[in-house]
CSV table of C-alpha atoms in Angstrom, one decimal:
chain,number,residue,atom,x,y,z
S,1,UNK,CA,0.0,0.0,0.0
S,2,UNK,CA,1.4,3.4,-1.0
S,3,UNK,CA,1.4,6.0,1.8
S,4,UNK,CA,-0.2,9.4,1.2
S,5,UNK,CA,1.8,12.5,0.8
S,6,UNK,CA,0.9,15.9,2.2
S,7,UNK,CA,0.1,18.8,-0.2
S,8,UNK,CA,2.7,21.6,-0.4
S,9,UNK,CA,0.1,24.2,0.6
S,10,UNK,CA,-1.3,22.0,3.4
S,11,UNK,CA,-1.1,24.7,6.2
S,12,UNK,CA,-3.0,27.2,4.1
S,13,UNK,CA,-5.4,24.5,2.9
S,14,UNK,CA,-6.3,23.5,6.4
S,15,UNK,CA,-6.9,27.2,7.3
S,16,UNK,CA,-9.2,27.5,4.3
S,17,UNK,CA,-11.1,24.3,5.4
S,18,UNK,CA,-11.5,25.8,9.0
S,19,UNK,CA,-12.7,29.1,7.7
S,20,UNK,CA,-15.8,27.6,6.2
S,21,UNK,CA,-16.9,26.5,9.6
S,22,UNK,CA,-19.2,23.7,8.2
S,23,UNK,CA,-21.3,21.8,10.7
S,24,UNK,CA,-20.4,18.2,11.0
S,25,UNK,CA,-23.8,16.7,10.4
S,26,UNK,CA,-25.5,15.0,7.5
S,27,UNK,CA,-29.0,16.5,7.7
S,28,UNK,CA,-28.6,19.3,5.1
S,29,UNK,CA,-31.0,18.6,2.3
S,30,UNK,CA,-29.0,20.6,-0.3
S,31,UNK,CA,-25.8,18.5,0.2
S,32,UNK,CA,-27.9,15.3,0.4
S,33,UNK,CA,-29.6,16.1,-2.9
S,34,UNK,CA,-26.2,16.3,-4.6
S,35,UNK,CA,-25.0,12.9,-3.4
S,36,UNK,CA,-28.4,11.5,-4.6
S,37,UNK,CA,-27.8,13.0,-8.0
S,38,UNK,CA,-24.2,11.8,-8.2
S,39,UNK,CA,-25.3,8.3,-7.5
S,40,UNK,CA,-28.2,8.4,-9.9
S,41,UNK,CA,-26.2,10.0,-12.8
S,42,UNK,CA,-23.3,7.5,-12.5
S,43,UNK,CA,-25.4,4.4,-11.6
S,44,UNK,CA,-23.0,3.9,-8.6
S,45,UNK,CA,-24.7,2.9,-5.4
S,46,UNK,CA,-22.6,5.1,-3.0
S,47,UNK,CA,-21.7,8.7,-3.0
S,48,UNK,CA,-20.0,10.9,-0.5
S,49,UNK,CA,-19.2,14.6,0.1
S,50,UNK,CA,-15.9,14.6,2.0
S,51,UNK,CA,-14.0,17.3,3.9
S,52,UNK,CA,-10.3,16.6,4.5
S,53,UNK,CA,-9.0,17.9,7.8
S,54,UNK,CA,-5.6,17.4,9.5
S,55,UNK,CA,-6.1,13.9,10.8
S,56,UNK,CA,-9.7,13.0,9.8
S,57,UNK,CA,-11.8,13.0,6.7
S,58,UNK,CA,-15.5,13.6,7.6
S,59,UNK,CA,-18.5,13.3,5.4
S,60,UNK,CA,-21.0,16.1,5.0
S,61,UNK,CA,-23.3,13.8,3.1
S,62,UNK,CA,-23.3,10.0,2.7
S,63,UNK,CA,-25.5,8.2,0.1
S,64,UNK,CA,-25.7,4.4,0.5
S,65,UNK,CA,-23.1,4.3,3.4
S,66,UNK,CA,-23.5,4.5,7.1
S,67,UNK,CA,-20.3,6.5,7.8
S,68,UNK,CA,-19.5,9.9,9.3
S,69,UNK,CA,-15.7,10.0,9.2
S,70,UNK,CA,-12.5,8.0,8.5
S,71,UNK,CA,-8.8,8.1,9.2
S,72,UNK,CA,-7.2,10.5,6.8
S,73,UNK,CA,-4.1,8.2,6.2
S,74,UNK,CA,-6.5,5.5,4.9
S,75,UNK,CA,-8.9,7.7,3.0
S,76,UNK,CA,-9.2,7.5,-0.7
S,77,UNK,CA,-10.3,11.1,-0.6
S,78,UNK,CA,-7.0,12.1,0.8
S,79,UNK,CA,-5.3,10.4,-2.2
S,80,UNK,CA,-7.6,12.5,-4.4
S,81,UNK,CA,-6.7,15.9,-3.0
S,82,UNK,CA,-3.0,14.9,-3.1
S,83,UNK,CA,-3.2,14.0,-6.8
S,84,UNK,CA,-2.0,16.4,-9.5
S,85,UNK,CA,-5.3,15.8,-11.3
S,86,UNK,CA,-8.5,17.2,-10.0
S,87,UNK,CA,-10.3,14.0,-10.9
S,88,UNK,CA,-9.1,10.8,-9.2
S,89,UNK,CA,-10.4,7.4,-10.3
S,90,UNK,CA,-9.6,3.8,-9.6
S,91,UNK,CA,-11.7,1.3,-11.5
S,92,UNK,CA,-10.4,-1.8,-9.6
S,93,UNK,CA,-8.5,-1.4,-6.4
S,94,UNK,CA,-7.8,-5.2,-6.2
S,95,UNK,CA,-5.6,-4.9,-9.4
S,96,UNK,CA,-4.0,-1.5,-8.6
S,97,UNK,CA,-0.6,-2.0,-6.9
S,98,UNK,CA,-1.0,1.2,-4.9
S,99,UNK,CA,-4.1,-0.2,-3.1
S,100,UNK,CA,-3.9,-4.0,-3.5
S,101,UNK,CA,-3.1,-4.3,0.2
S,102,UNK,CA,-5.2,-1.4,1.4
S,103,UNK,CA,-7.4,-2.2,4.5
S,104,UNK,CA,-10.5,-0.8,2.7
S,105,UNK,CA,-9.8,-3.0,-0.4
S,106,UNK,CA,-9.7,-6.1,1.8
S,107,UNK,CA,-12.8,-5.3,3.8
S,108,UNK,CA,-15.0,-8.1,2.5
S,109,UNK,CA,-18.5,-7.3,1.2
S,110,UNK,CA,-17.9,-3.6,2.3
S,111,UNK,CA,-14.6,-3.3,0.4
S,112,UNK,CA,-13.9,-0.2,-1.7
S,113,UNK,CA,-13.2,-1.6,-5.2
S,114,UNK,CA,-14.2,1.3,-7.4
S,115,UNK,CA,-13.6,5.0,-6.5
S,116,UNK,CA,-14.1,8.1,-8.5
S,117,UNK,CA,-13.6,11.5,-6.8
S,118,UNK,CA,-13.8,15.1,-8.0
S,119,UNK,CA,-11.9,17.6,-5.8
S,120,UNK,CA,-13.9,20.4,-4.2
S,121,UNK,CA,-11.8,23.5,-5.2
S,122,UNK,CA,-12.7,26.8,-3.7
S,123,UNK,CA,-12.1,30.3,-5.2
S,124,UNK,CA,-8.6,30.4,-3.8
S,125,UNK,CA,-7.7,27.1,-5.4
S,126,UNK,CA,-7.6,25.1,-2.2
S,127,UNK,CA,-8.8,21.5,-2.3
S,128,UNK,CA,-11.3,21.2,0.6
S,129,UNK,CA,-12.3,17.6,-0.1
S,130,UNK,CA,-14.1,15.6,-2.7
S,131,UNK,CA,-17.4,14.6,-4.2
S,132,UNK,CA,-16.9,10.9,-4.8
S,133,UNK,CA,-18.8,7.8,-5.9
S,134,UNK,CA,-17.9,4.3,-4.5
S,135,UNK,CA,-18.7,0.7,-5.5
S,136,UNK,CA,-17.8,-2.6,-3.9
S,137,UNK,CA,-17.1,-4.1,-7.3
S,138,UNK,CA,-15.1,-3.1,-10.3
S,139,UNK,CA,-16.8,-0.3,-12.3
S,140,UNK,CA,-16.3,2.6,-14.7
S,141,UNK,CA,-17.9,5.8,-15.7
S,142,UNK,CA,-18.0,7.5,-19.1
S,143,UNK,CA,-17.0,11.1,-20.1
S,144,UNK,CA,-20.5,12.4,-19.7
S,145,UNK,CA,-20.8,11.0,-16.2
S,146,UNK,CA,-17.4,12.5,-15.3
S,147,UNK,CA,-18.5,15.9,-16.5
S,148,UNK,CA,-21.7,15.6,-14.5
S,149,UNK,CA,-19.7,14.9,-11.3
S,150,UNK,CA,-17.5,17.9,-12.0
S,151,UNK,CA,-20.6,20.1,-12.4
S,152,UNK,CA,-22.0,18.8,-9.2
S,153,UNK,CA,-18.7,19.3,-7.4
S,154,UNK,CA,-18.8,23.0,-8.3
S,155,UNK,CA,-22.3,23.2,-6.9
S,156,UNK,CA,-21.0,21.6,-3.6
S,157,UNK,CA,-18.3,24.4,-3.4
S,158,UNK,CA,-21.0,27.0,-4.0
S,159,UNK,CA,-23.0,25.6,-1.2
S,160,UNK,CA,-20.0,25.6,1.1
S,161,UNK,CA,-19.2,29.2,0.2
S,162,UNK,CA,-22.8,30.2,0.7
S,163,UNK,CA,-22.8,28.6,4.1
S,164,UNK,CA,-19.8,30.7,5.0
S,165,UNK,CA,-21.5,33.9,3.8
S,166,UNK,CA,-24.7,33.0,5.7
S,167,UNK,CA,-22.7,32.3,8.8
S,168,UNK,CA,-21.0,35.7,8.6
S,169,UNK,CA,-24.4,37.4,8.1
S,170,UNK,CA,-25.7,35.6,11.2
S,171,UNK,CA,-22.7,36.7,13.2
S,172,UNK,CA,-23.1,40.3,12.0
S,173,UNK,CA,-26.8,40.2,12.8
S,174,UNK,CA,-26.1,39.0,16.3
S,175,UNK,CA,-23.5,41.7,16.8
S,176,UNK,CA,-26.0,44.4,15.5
S,177,UNK,CA,-28.7,43.1,17.8
S,178,UNK,CA,-26.4,43.2,20.7
S,179,UNK,CA,-25.1,46.7,19.8
S,180,UNK,CA,-28.6,48.0,19.3
S,181,UNK,CA,-29.7,46.6,22.6
S,182,UNK,CA,-26.8,48.3,24.3
S,183,UNK,CA,-27.6,51.6,22.5
S,184,UNK,CA,-31.2,51.3,23.4
S,185,UNK,CA,-30.3,50.7,27.1
S,186,UNK,CA,-27.9,53.6,27.0
S,187,UNK,CA,-30.4,56.0,25.4
S,188,UNK,CA,-33.1,54.9,27.8
S,189,UNK,CA,-30.9,55.4,30.8
S,190,UNK,CA,-29.6,58.8,29.7
S,191,UNK,CA,-33.1,59.9,28.9
S,192,UNK,CA,-34.4,58.9,32.4
S,193,UNK,CA,-31.4,60.5,34.1
S,194,UNK,CA,-32.0,63.8,32.3
S,195,UNK,CA,-35.7,64.0,33.1
S,196,UNK,CA,-35.2,65.0,36.8
S,197,UNK,CA,-32.8,67.9,36.1
S,198,UNK,CA,-35.1,69.2,33.4
S,199,UNK,CA,-38.0,69.0,35.8
S,200,UNK,CA,-36.0,71.0,38.3
S,201,UNK,CA,-35.1,73.6,35.6
S,202,UNK,CA,-38.8,74.0,34.7
S,203,UNK,CA,-39.8,74.3,38.3
S,204,UNK,CA,-37.0,76.7,39.1
S,205,UNK,CA,-38.0,79.0,36.2
S,206,UNK,CA,-41.5,79.2,37.6
S,207,UNK,CA,-40.2,80.0,41.1
S,208,UNK,CA,-37.8,82.7,39.7
S,209,UNK,CA,-40.7,84.4,37.8
S,210,UNK,CA,-43.0,84.3,40.8
S,211,UNK,CA,-40.5,85.3,43.6
S,212,UNK,CA,-38.6,88.0,41.6
S,213,UNK,CA,-41.5,89.2,39.5
S,214,UNK,CA,-41.2,92.8,40.8
S,215,UNK,CA,-37.4,92.9,40.2
S,216,UNK,CA,-37.4,91.5,36.7
S,217,UNK,CA,-37.7,93.7,33.6
S,218,UNK,CA,-39.2,92.4,30.4
S,219,UNK,CA,-35.8,91.2,29.1
S,220,UNK,CA,-35.1,89.2,32.3
S,221,UNK,CA,-38.6,87.6,32.1
S,222,UNK,CA,-37.9,86.7,28.5
S,223,UNK,CA,-34.7,85.0,29.5
S,224,UNK,CA,-36.5,82.9,32.1
S,225,UNK,CA,-39.2,82.1,29.6
S,226,UNK,CA,-36.6,81.0,27.1
S,227,UNK,CA,-35.0,78.7,29.7
S,228,UNK,CA,-38.4,77.2,30.5
S,229,UNK,CA,-39.4,76.7,26.9
S,230,UNK,CA,-36.1,75.1,26.0
S,231,UNK,CA,-36.4,72.8,29.0
S,232,UNK,CA,-40.0,71.8,28.0
S,233,UNK,CA,-38.9,71.2,24.4
S,234,UNK,CA,-36.0,69.0,25.5
S,235,UNK,CA,-38.3,67.2,28.0
S,236,UNK,CA,-40.7,66.5,25.1
S,237,UNK,CA,-37.8,65.3,23.0
S,238,UNK,CA,-36.8,62.8,25.7
S,239,UNK,CA,-40.3,61.6,26.1
S,240,UNK,CA,-40.6,60.9,22.4
S,241,UNK,CA,-37.2,59.0,22.5
S,242,UNK,CA,-38.4,56.9,25.4
S,243,UNK,CA,-41.7,56.2,23.5
S,244,UNK,CA,-39.7,55.2,20.5
S,245,UNK,CA,-37.4,52.8,22.3
S,246,UNK,CA,-39.8,51.5,24.9
S,247,UNK,CA,-42.3,50.4,22.4
S,248,UNK,CA,-40.0,48.2,20.4
S,249,UNK,CA,-41.7,45.0,21.6
S,250,UNK,CA,-45.4,44.5,21.8
S,251,UNK,CA,-46.7,41.6,23.9
S,252,UNK,CA,-49.8,39.7,23.0
S,253,UNK,CA,-50.7,39.7,26.7
S,254,UNK,CA,-51.6,43.4,26.2
S,255,UNK,CA,-54.2,42.7,23.5
S,256,UNK,CA,-57.7,43.6,24.6
S,257,UNK,CA,-61.2,44.4,23.2
S,258,UNK,CA,-62.4,48.0,23.7
S,259,UNK,CA,-64.5,50.8,22.2
S,260,UNK,CA,-62.7,52.7,19.5
S,261,UNK,CA,-64.6,55.9,20.0
S,262,UNK,CA,-64.0,55.8,23.7
S,263,UNK,CA,-60.3,55.5,23.1
S,264,UNK,CA,-60.5,58.5,20.8
S,265,UNK,CA,-62.3,60.5,23.5
S,266,UNK,CA,-59.6,59.7,26.0
S,267,UNK,CA,-56.9,60.7,23.6
S,268,UNK,CA,-58.6,64.0,22.9
S,269,UNK,CA,-59.0,64.6,26.7
S,270,UNK,CA,-55.2,64.0,27.1
S,271,UNK,CA,-54.4,66.5,24.5
S,272,UNK,CA,-56.3,69.3,26.3
S,273,UNK,CA,-56.8,71.1,23.0
S,274,UNK,CA,-56.6,74.9,23.3
S,275,UNK,CA,-57.1,76.0,19.7
S,276,UNK,CA,-60.4,76.2,17.7
S,277,UNK,CA,-60.8,72.6,16.6
S,278,UNK,CA,-63.4,70.0,15.6
S,279,UNK,CA,-62.5,66.4,15.9
S,280,UNK,CA,-65.1,64.2,14.1
S,281,UNK,CA,-65.2,60.6,15.4
S,282,UNK,CA,-66.6,57.7,13.4
S,283,UNK,CA,-70.5,57.8,13.2
S,284,UNK,CA,-70.7,54.2,14.4
S,285,UNK,CA,-68.8,53.2,17.5
S,286,UNK,CA,-67.3,49.7,17.2
S,287,UNK,CA,-65.3,47.4,19.5
S,288,UNK,CA,-61.9,46.4,18.2
S,289,UNK,CA,-59.3,43.9,19.5
S,290,UNK,CA,-55.7,45.0,19.5
S,291,UNK,CA,-52.9,46.4,21.7
S,292,UNK,CA,-54.8,49.4,23.2
S,293,UNK,CA,-51.7,51.2,24.5
S,294,UNK,CA,-50.0,51.0,21.1
S,295,UNK,CA,-53.0,52.3,19.2
S,296,UNK,CA,-53.4,55.1,21.7
S,297,UNK,CA,-49.9,56.3,21.1
S,298,UNK,CA,-50.4,56.1,17.3
S,299,UNK,CA,-53.5,58.2,17.4
S,300,UNK,CA,-52.0,60.6,20.0
S,301,UNK,CA,-49.1,61.3,17.6
S,302,UNK,CA,-51.2,61.7,14.5
S,303,UNK,CA,-53.8,64.0,16.1
S,304,UNK,CA,-51.1,66.0,17.7
S,305,UNK,CA,-49.5,66.6,14.3
S,306,UNK,CA,-52.8,67.6,12.8
S,307,UNK,CA,-53.1,70.2,15.5
S,308,UNK,CA,-49.5,71.5,15.3
S,309,UNK,CA,-49.2,71.8,11.6
S,310,UNK,CA,-52.4,73.8,10.8
S,311,UNK,CA,-52.8,77.4,9.8
S,312,UNK,CA,-56.6,77.5,9.4
S,313,UNK,CA,-58.9,79.5,11.7
S,314,UNK,CA,-60.5,76.2,12.6
S,315,UNK,CA,-58.7,72.9,12.7
S,316,UNK,CA,-60.8,70.1,11.4
S,317,UNK,CA,-59.8,66.5,12.1
S,318,UNK,CA,-61.8,63.5,10.7
S,319,UNK,CA,-61.2,60.0,11.9
S,320,UNK,CA,-62.6,56.9,10.2
S,321,UNK,CA,-62.6,53.2,11.1
S,322,UNK,CA,-63.2,50.4,8.6
S,323,UNK,CA,-63.7,46.9,10.0
S,324,UNK,CA,-64.9,45.2,6.9
S,325,UNK,CA,-61.6,43.6,6.0
S,326,UNK,CA,-61.3,40.1,7.3
S,327,UNK,CA,-57.8,40.4,8.8
S,328,UNK,CA,-57.2,44.1,9.3
S,329,UNK,CA,-58.7,47.3,10.8
S,330,UNK,CA,-58.2,50.3,8.5
S,331,UNK,CA,-58.0,53.7,10.2
S,332,UNK,CA,-57.8,57.1,8.6
S,333,UNK,CA,-56.8,60.4,10.3
S,334,UNK,CA,-57.5,63.4,8.0
S,335,UNK,CA,-57.0,67.1,8.6
S,336,UNK,CA,-57.2,70.5,6.8
S,337,UNK,CA,-53.7,71.5,7.7
S,338,UNK,CA,-50.7,73.0,5.9
S,339,UNK,CA,-50.0,69.7,4.0
S,340,UNK,CA,-46.8,67.9,3.3
S,341,UNK,CA,-44.6,68.6,0.3
S,342,UNK,CA,-44.4,65.7,-2.1
S,343,UNK,CA,-40.7,65.4,-1.8
S,344,UNK,CA,-41.0,65.0,2.0
S,345,UNK,CA,-43.8,62.5,2.0
S,346,UNK,CA,-41.4,59.5,1.5
S,347,UNK,CA,-39.1,60.7,4.3
S,348,UNK,CA,-41.5,61.7,7.1
S,349,UNK,CA,-41.6,58.2,8.7
S,350,UNK,CA,-37.8,58.2,9.1
S,351,UNK,CA,-36.3,58.9,12.5
S,352,UNK,CA,-35.4,62.5,13.0
S,353,UNK,CA,-37.1,63.6,9.8
S,354,UNK,CA,-39.2,66.8,10.2
S,355,UNK,CA,-41.9,68.5,8.1
S,356,UNK,CA,-41.4,72.1,9.0
S,357,UNK,CA,-38.8,74.1,10.9
S,358,UNK,CA,-41.4,75.1,13.5
S,359,UNK,CA,-45.1,74.3,14.2
S,360,UNK,CA,-48.0,76.8,14.8
S,361,UNK,CA,-46.8,77.2,18.4
S,362,UNK,CA,-43.3,78.1,17.4
S,363,UNK,CA,-41.9,74.8,18.5
S,364,UNK,CA,-39.3,72.9,16.5
S,365,UNK,CA,-40.2,69.2,15.8
S,366,UNK,CA,-37.7,66.4,16.6
S,367,UNK,CA,-38.8,64.0,13.9
S,368,UNK,CA,-39.5,61.1,16.3
S,369,UNK,CA,-43.3,61.0,16.4
S,370,UNK,CA,-44.1,59.7,12.9
S,371,UNK,CA,-41.1,57.3,13.1
S,372,UNK,CA,-42.7,55.9,16.3
S,373,UNK,CA,-46.1,55.6,14.6
S,374,UNK,CA,-44.6,53.6,11.7
S,375,UNK,CA,-42.7,51.4,14.0
S,376,UNK,CA,-45.8,50.7,16.1
S,377,UNK,CA,-48.1,50.1,13.1
S,378,UNK,CA,-45.6,47.6,11.7
S,379,UNK,CA,-45.4,45.9,15.1
S,380,UNK,CA,-49.2,45.6,15.0
S,381,UNK,CA,-48.9,43.8,11.6
S,382,UNK,CA,-49.9,46.6,9.4
S,383,UNK,CA,-48.7,49.4,7.1
S,384,UNK,CA,-49.1,53.2,7.0
S,385,UNK,CA,-49.2,55.7,4.1
S,386,UNK,CA,-49.9,59.4,3.6
S,387,UNK,CA,-51.7,61.5,1.0
S,388,UNK,CA,-51.3,65.2,1.2
S,389,UNK,CA,-51.9,68.5,-0.7
S,390,UNK,CA,-50.2,71.7,0.3
S,391,UNK,CA,-52.6,74.1,2.1
S,392,UNK,CA,-55.5,71.6,1.7
S,393,UNK,CA,-54.5,68.9,4.3
S,394,UNK,CA,-53.2,65.4,4.9
S,395,UNK,CA,-54.7,61.9,5.3
S,396,UNK,CA,-52.8,59.2,7.2
S,397,UNK,CA,-54.1,55.8,6.5
S,398,UNK,CA,-52.9,52.8,8.4
S,399,UNK,CA,-53.9,49.2,9.0
S,400,UNK,CA,-53.5,47.0,12.0
S,401,UNK,CA,-54.0,43.3,12.2
S,402,UNK,CA,-57.1,42.2,14.1
S,403,UNK,CA,-56.2,40.6,17.4
S,404,UNK,CA,-52.5,40.6,16.5
């Protein structure tokens, strides 16, 4: 029996094999389909996909053989990758001087008598292993069958490389999820830590105005008002950030059945509207089943925007609910506001994207509200869109899955 030699690039070849990080199992349908095809196309009963490591050869797929690995020094696949040719074939090992005394040749009814293996060569020209067909009696394959094996071997390499790419993507995704979780935690902690100092600044501004009212001139009072307004604006910004991050996950435990119009009335009460405004609720009140807190926040943001971005003597807001769809509730919030420019309509749902520099109250938007709305709508299994005409108004239409 002739002993195997080691390839000149063995060290780099082993690093290449390791880099693909293939799982050592045989339950992958794609690999198993290839060995099935190899066996069928060549009319050879056994087919293997082998990966040649430092001391062992293990089999990613085994058609017709109950085998997971073998000693590399005895493996025919090792001979194949050490060969100068990329296709290694032995038609009768019992008559080949190199293998006449090989243990696998003298293995009784399980003897390897015929072997044909195509090297699995990656993009860097490293031989990772083989796609081979095996018989326990002398055999042969024709040129067409050889070409078929070569084509299948290339597909095996593509699968191996795809597995590596997918593995990298999974690792990247895990890192991103971990990093986003850390950023979310950091943002939430910072936001909570800032709320108390801001509350103190707002309270201190009111105390200063009250206690030193007689000593303050108009300029001094304006300074204090600016401090308070800036603090209120920052406090609102922090609340929006907290809403955005704290509503990332919606639990099915919070799903309940409730009156839609009653929810709207509660939202309107929370807003404490101080401008001339008419909010028209659906004519027919209906019970719906969804995450109440999430829908409340969606409606709160949309109605708030209708109030803030309006220059008419009377703000008119119309709200419609359609329950006829089998799977979704469809809700529309329309207003007669300033409208949204066409070029901005595709961007308004992105985080930190704003419609105008300031609203009707002189406050600058932070571009978090509509991003939160879209996020919540998506979490509720639906989609949101907007139609708007400058100086005529806007209609936000969104769907949410029934019962989620």
